[in-house]
XYZ file of C-alpha atoms in Angstrom:
294
model
C -17.976 112.841 186.297
C -20.995 113.956 187.670
C -22.204 112.265 190.659
C -24.893 109.540 190.704
C -27.993 110.111 191.995
C -30.931 107.691 192.702
C -34.069 107.631 189.780
C -37.168 105.923 190.454
C -38.731 104.125 187.931
C -42.221 105.562 187.689
C -43.329 101.755 186.313
C -41.816 99.394 189.147
C -40.753 102.042 191.796
C -36.956 100.494 191.624
C -34.530 103.214 192.051
C -31.602 103.056 189.361
C -28.072 105.088 189.790
C -27.976 107.256 187.218
C -24.823 109.775 186.379
C -25.539 112.984 183.659
C -23.412 112.779 180.801
C -20.817 115.490 180.346
C -20.446 116.777 177.152
C -17.571 118.989 176.077
C -18.573 122.880 174.939
C -16.881 124.502 172.051
C -14.917 126.550 174.336
C -13.203 123.501 176.315
C -15.595 123.416 179.481
C -17.176 120.314 180.461
C -21.500 120.723 180.565
C -23.577 118.468 182.620
C -27.364 118.710 181.935
C -28.764 120.298 185.508
C -31.137 116.880 186.179
C -34.261 118.422 188.202
C -34.426 115.532 190.653
C -37.522 117.356 192.328
C -39.798 116.229 188.891
C -40.855 112.632 188.302
C -38.835 110.796 185.531
C -41.163 110.148 182.285
C -41.887 106.981 180.637
C -40.631 107.319 177.025
C -42.873 105.706 174.849
C -42.356 107.827 171.710
C -39.677 109.529 170.533
C -39.538 112.604 168.584
C -36.731 114.799 167.210
C -37.377 118.030 169.502
C -38.135 116.342 172.776
C -34.714 114.301 172.401
C -32.383 117.418 172.487
C -32.200 119.581 175.790
C -30.860 123.262 176.103
C -27.966 123.602 178.477
C -25.691 126.730 179.147
C -22.311 126.472 180.186
C -21.326 127.885 183.093
C -17.970 128.773 182.061
C -18.588 130.708 178.739
C -22.368 131.270 178.845
C -23.075 129.220 175.618
C -26.427 127.863 175.364
C -25.908 124.402 173.127
C -28.271 121.578 172.204
C -27.152 118.040 173.899
C -29.025 114.441 173.993
C -31.546 114.534 176.967
C -30.468 112.370 179.903
C -32.567 109.168 179.726
C -31.988 105.697 181.922
C -33.355 102.117 181.268
C -34.306 100.543 184.207
C -32.480 97.749 185.455
C -35.644 96.037 186.808
C -38.539 95.965 184.105
C -36.425 97.489 181.354
C -38.643 100.556 180.985
C -37.107 103.311 179.864
C -37.486 106.797 181.530
C -36.526 110.511 180.028
C -35.316 112.792 183.280
C -36.265 116.261 183.789
C -33.455 118.685 183.229
C -33.938 122.614 184.518
C -34.920 124.763 181.649
C -32.060 127.510 180.852
C -32.340 130.758 182.828
C -31.697 133.762 181.530
C -28.277 135.605 182.379
C -29.016 139.215 183.285
C -26.020 141.758 182.072
C -24.702 139.439 179.605
C -25.379 139.356 175.537
C -26.998 136.314 173.776
C -23.692 134.586 174.291
C -20.955 133.024 172.115
C -22.328 131.784 168.962
C -25.507 133.333 168.894
C -25.971 136.555 166.857
C -29.262 138.260 166.134
C -30.375 137.679 162.754
C -28.491 134.908 162.287
C -31.160 132.107 161.738
C -30.648 129.977 164.678
C -33.284 127.942 165.827
C -35.084 130.057 169.291
C -31.748 131.532 169.966
C -29.945 128.506 170.262
C -27.097 127.442 168.052
C -27.122 124.321 165.743
C -27.676 120.817 167.473
C -23.900 119.028 168.091
C -22.478 119.006 164.687
C -19.071 119.735 163.536
C -18.089 121.871 167.091
C -19.697 120.873 170.364
C -20.265 117.306 169.622
C -19.538 114.451 172.166
C -17.381 112.758 169.486
C -14.835 115.220 169.428
C -14.386 114.715 173.165
C -10.486 113.254 173.515
C -9.591 110.741 176.045
C -9.223 113.065 178.616
C -12.570 114.228 179.151
C -13.448 113.515 182.829
C -17.192 112.225 183.256
C -17.930 111.581 179.514
C -20.457 108.916 179.202
C -18.960 105.218 179.225
C -15.766 106.164 181.458
C -14.517 103.654 184.094
C -16.185 104.481 187.455
C -19.639 104.959 185.591
C -22.489 103.366 187.687
C -24.105 100.144 186.775
C -26.922 98.784 187.109
C -27.072 99.212 190.604
C -25.264 102.148 190.977
C -22.125 101.078 191.566
C -19.136 102.119 190.233
C -17.520 100.157 186.891
C -13.913 99.421 186.397
C -10.807 100.873 188.042
C -9.596 103.580 185.236
C -11.030 106.165 187.208
C -8.725 105.634 190.302
C -5.733 105.603 188.252
C -3.304 103.099 186.614
C -3.116 99.313 188.045
C -0.105 99.158 190.213
C 2.895 97.184 189.279
C 3.427 93.588 190.031
C 6.002 92.414 192.948
C 8.262 90.220 191.777
C 7.884 86.343 192.999
C 3.973 87.208 193.631
C 0.684 86.096 191.378
C 0.614 89.026 188.485
C -2.353 91.689 189.462
C -5.867 91.469 187.604
C -5.231 92.332 183.738
C -5.376 95.985 183.276
C -8.895 97.336 182.778
C -9.824 98.734 179.424
C -9.603 101.875 178.160
C -12.318 104.227 178.867
C -15.345 103.711 175.570
C -16.018 106.793 173.819
C -19.553 106.509 172.385
C -20.711 107.974 169.355
C -24.089 110.457 169.296
C -27.103 109.068 168.457
C -29.128 110.640 165.599
C -29.828 108.055 162.817
C -30.373 104.147 162.537
C -27.222 103.654 161.120
C -25.722 105.715 164.277
C -27.102 102.865 166.452
C -25.603 100.646 164.418
C -22.523 102.012 164.867
C -22.519 102.732 168.160
C -23.123 99.082 168.763
C -20.681 97.958 166.697
C -18.186 100.126 169.210
C -19.023 99.046 171.890
C -18.677 95.330 171.252
C -15.133 95.940 169.805
C -14.805 97.871 173.024
C -15.498 94.434 174.918
C -12.952 92.343 172.704
C -15.175 91.057 169.853
C -12.537 91.559 166.955
C -13.769 91.977 163.317
C -17.039 93.284 163.567
C -19.196 93.336 160.842
C -22.053 95.987 159.661
C -24.425 95.747 156.838
C -23.520 97.599 153.968
C -26.735 98.839 153.055
C -28.276 101.624 155.212
C -30.324 100.476 158.098
C -34.589 99.818 157.704
C -35.745 102.122 160.178
C -38.621 99.296 161.038
C -36.168 96.686 161.575
C -33.421 94.978 163.637
C -29.952 95.329 162.105
C -27.893 92.189 162.742
C -24.079 92.635 163.482
C -21.440 89.570 163.175
C -18.133 88.869 164.700
C -16.314 84.933 165.152
C -18.481 83.869 167.960
C -21.028 86.526 168.073
C -24.598 87.163 166.927
C -25.869 90.495 167.979
C -29.238 92.456 166.839
C -29.543 96.671 167.242
C -33.431 97.652 167.125
C -33.027 101.146 166.243
C -36.688 101.668 166.216
C -38.699 103.143 168.992
C -41.298 100.328 169.838
C -39.361 98.155 172.841
C -37.806 95.058 171.735
C -40.452 92.157 172.096
C -39.887 88.268 172.951
C -40.377 87.141 169.083
C -37.184 89.265 168.565
C -34.841 88.124 171.707
C -36.305 84.261 170.629
C -35.102 85.112 166.964
C -31.398 86.086 168.123
C -30.978 83.262 170.568
C -31.837 81.172 167.525
C -29.480 82.704 165.186
C -26.882 82.503 167.835
C -27.505 78.782 168.535
C -27.952 78.064 164.797
C -23.711 79.768 164.681
C -22.206 78.165 167.935
C -22.200 82.303 168.809
C -23.101 84.212 171.483
C -25.932 86.349 171.248
C -26.509 89.885 172.190
C -29.259 92.108 171.682
C -29.529 96.371 171.868
C -32.681 98.466 171.882
C -32.982 102.270 171.969
C -36.463 102.171 173.722
C -36.177 99.057 176.129
C -37.667 95.712 176.082
C -40.786 94.435 177.063
C -41.643 92.684 180.273
C -41.769 88.897 178.528
C -38.289 90.129 176.250
C -36.642 90.668 179.604
C -37.717 87.135 181.480
C -37.316 84.617 178.260
C -33.900 86.915 177.705
C -32.903 86.121 181.518
C -33.928 82.393 180.850
C -31.837 81.915 177.649
C -28.986 84.030 178.843
C -28.979 86.509 176.542
C -27.238 89.653 177.347
C -29.532 93.092 176.989
C -28.263 96.375 176.264
C -30.314 99.473 176.157
C -28.461 102.402 174.532
C -29.748 106.280 175.249
C -28.752 109.141 172.359
C -25.415 109.540 173.613
C -24.408 106.559 172.184
C -23.456 104.497 175.694
C -25.114 100.797 176.034
C -26.234 100.229 179.422
C -26.509 96.541 180.446
C -30.662 95.706 181.822
C -29.907 92.271 182.601
C -27.689 90.070 184.896
C -26.260 88.023 181.646
C -25.316 91.697 180.384
C -23.322 92.667 183.372
C -21.417 89.595 183.257
C -20.525 90.197 179.463
C -19.103 93.679 180.217
C -16.993 92.584 183.421
C -15.385 89.340 182.233
C -15.165 90.993 177.810
C -15.729 89.026 175.046
């Protein structure tokens, strides 16, 4: 797993711990975007397709592929920032690299964006450092879960049983569409322990939040590029209150300050998702839900 580094939010100046995601190259080697920590992070106010992907060279085989650009949601103010990455340097004495052939119609000399090959979804459970694996830094930069340190020790006869075995590493789904965002949130809720999470049958409307339901759960997923506001948080709280269920909110673009404050008052867990499909908690109720599960 990539080492956690401090990233300062340009809005509130708080430092957040961040570990770069690890992606699987087609050759089988791990690929980590080289973060440019000398450049300031850029607040993300509008998403474009071309800017959400970054070219990264595999150090093992030299292949250049595109992966989701590293992003981080500030734990203090909810601002989503894009972390700069060093550009791909041309290699001397090497050809165009695996998967790149002249005249193949490859865009800008790069292979197609992650799809059938090179997709993070193909990573098996043995991939170290995949986003969401145990030991992934939390909002305060500390490691989550104990799975990265090995299996739990066997209980000693005559003594109380040890803590429950930690959940296995969460395997995210790369987000390219609104439907992917809903699927990633549903998978994460199941990973937390909610049973029978139901997704809408129709295609999500890009301008509206999408409901997810399970016994004892009411969740909303906002796949838009605008920060979720106060009204959205209050609506999911009212829906949960009516159903006597836990309310949870997922957003791609973070939350407004009013929404964050209101969610803290109401005890609503808020999560922000990057394009790797790994939700990150952005308030204390979300941290408690991750630690305790459903």
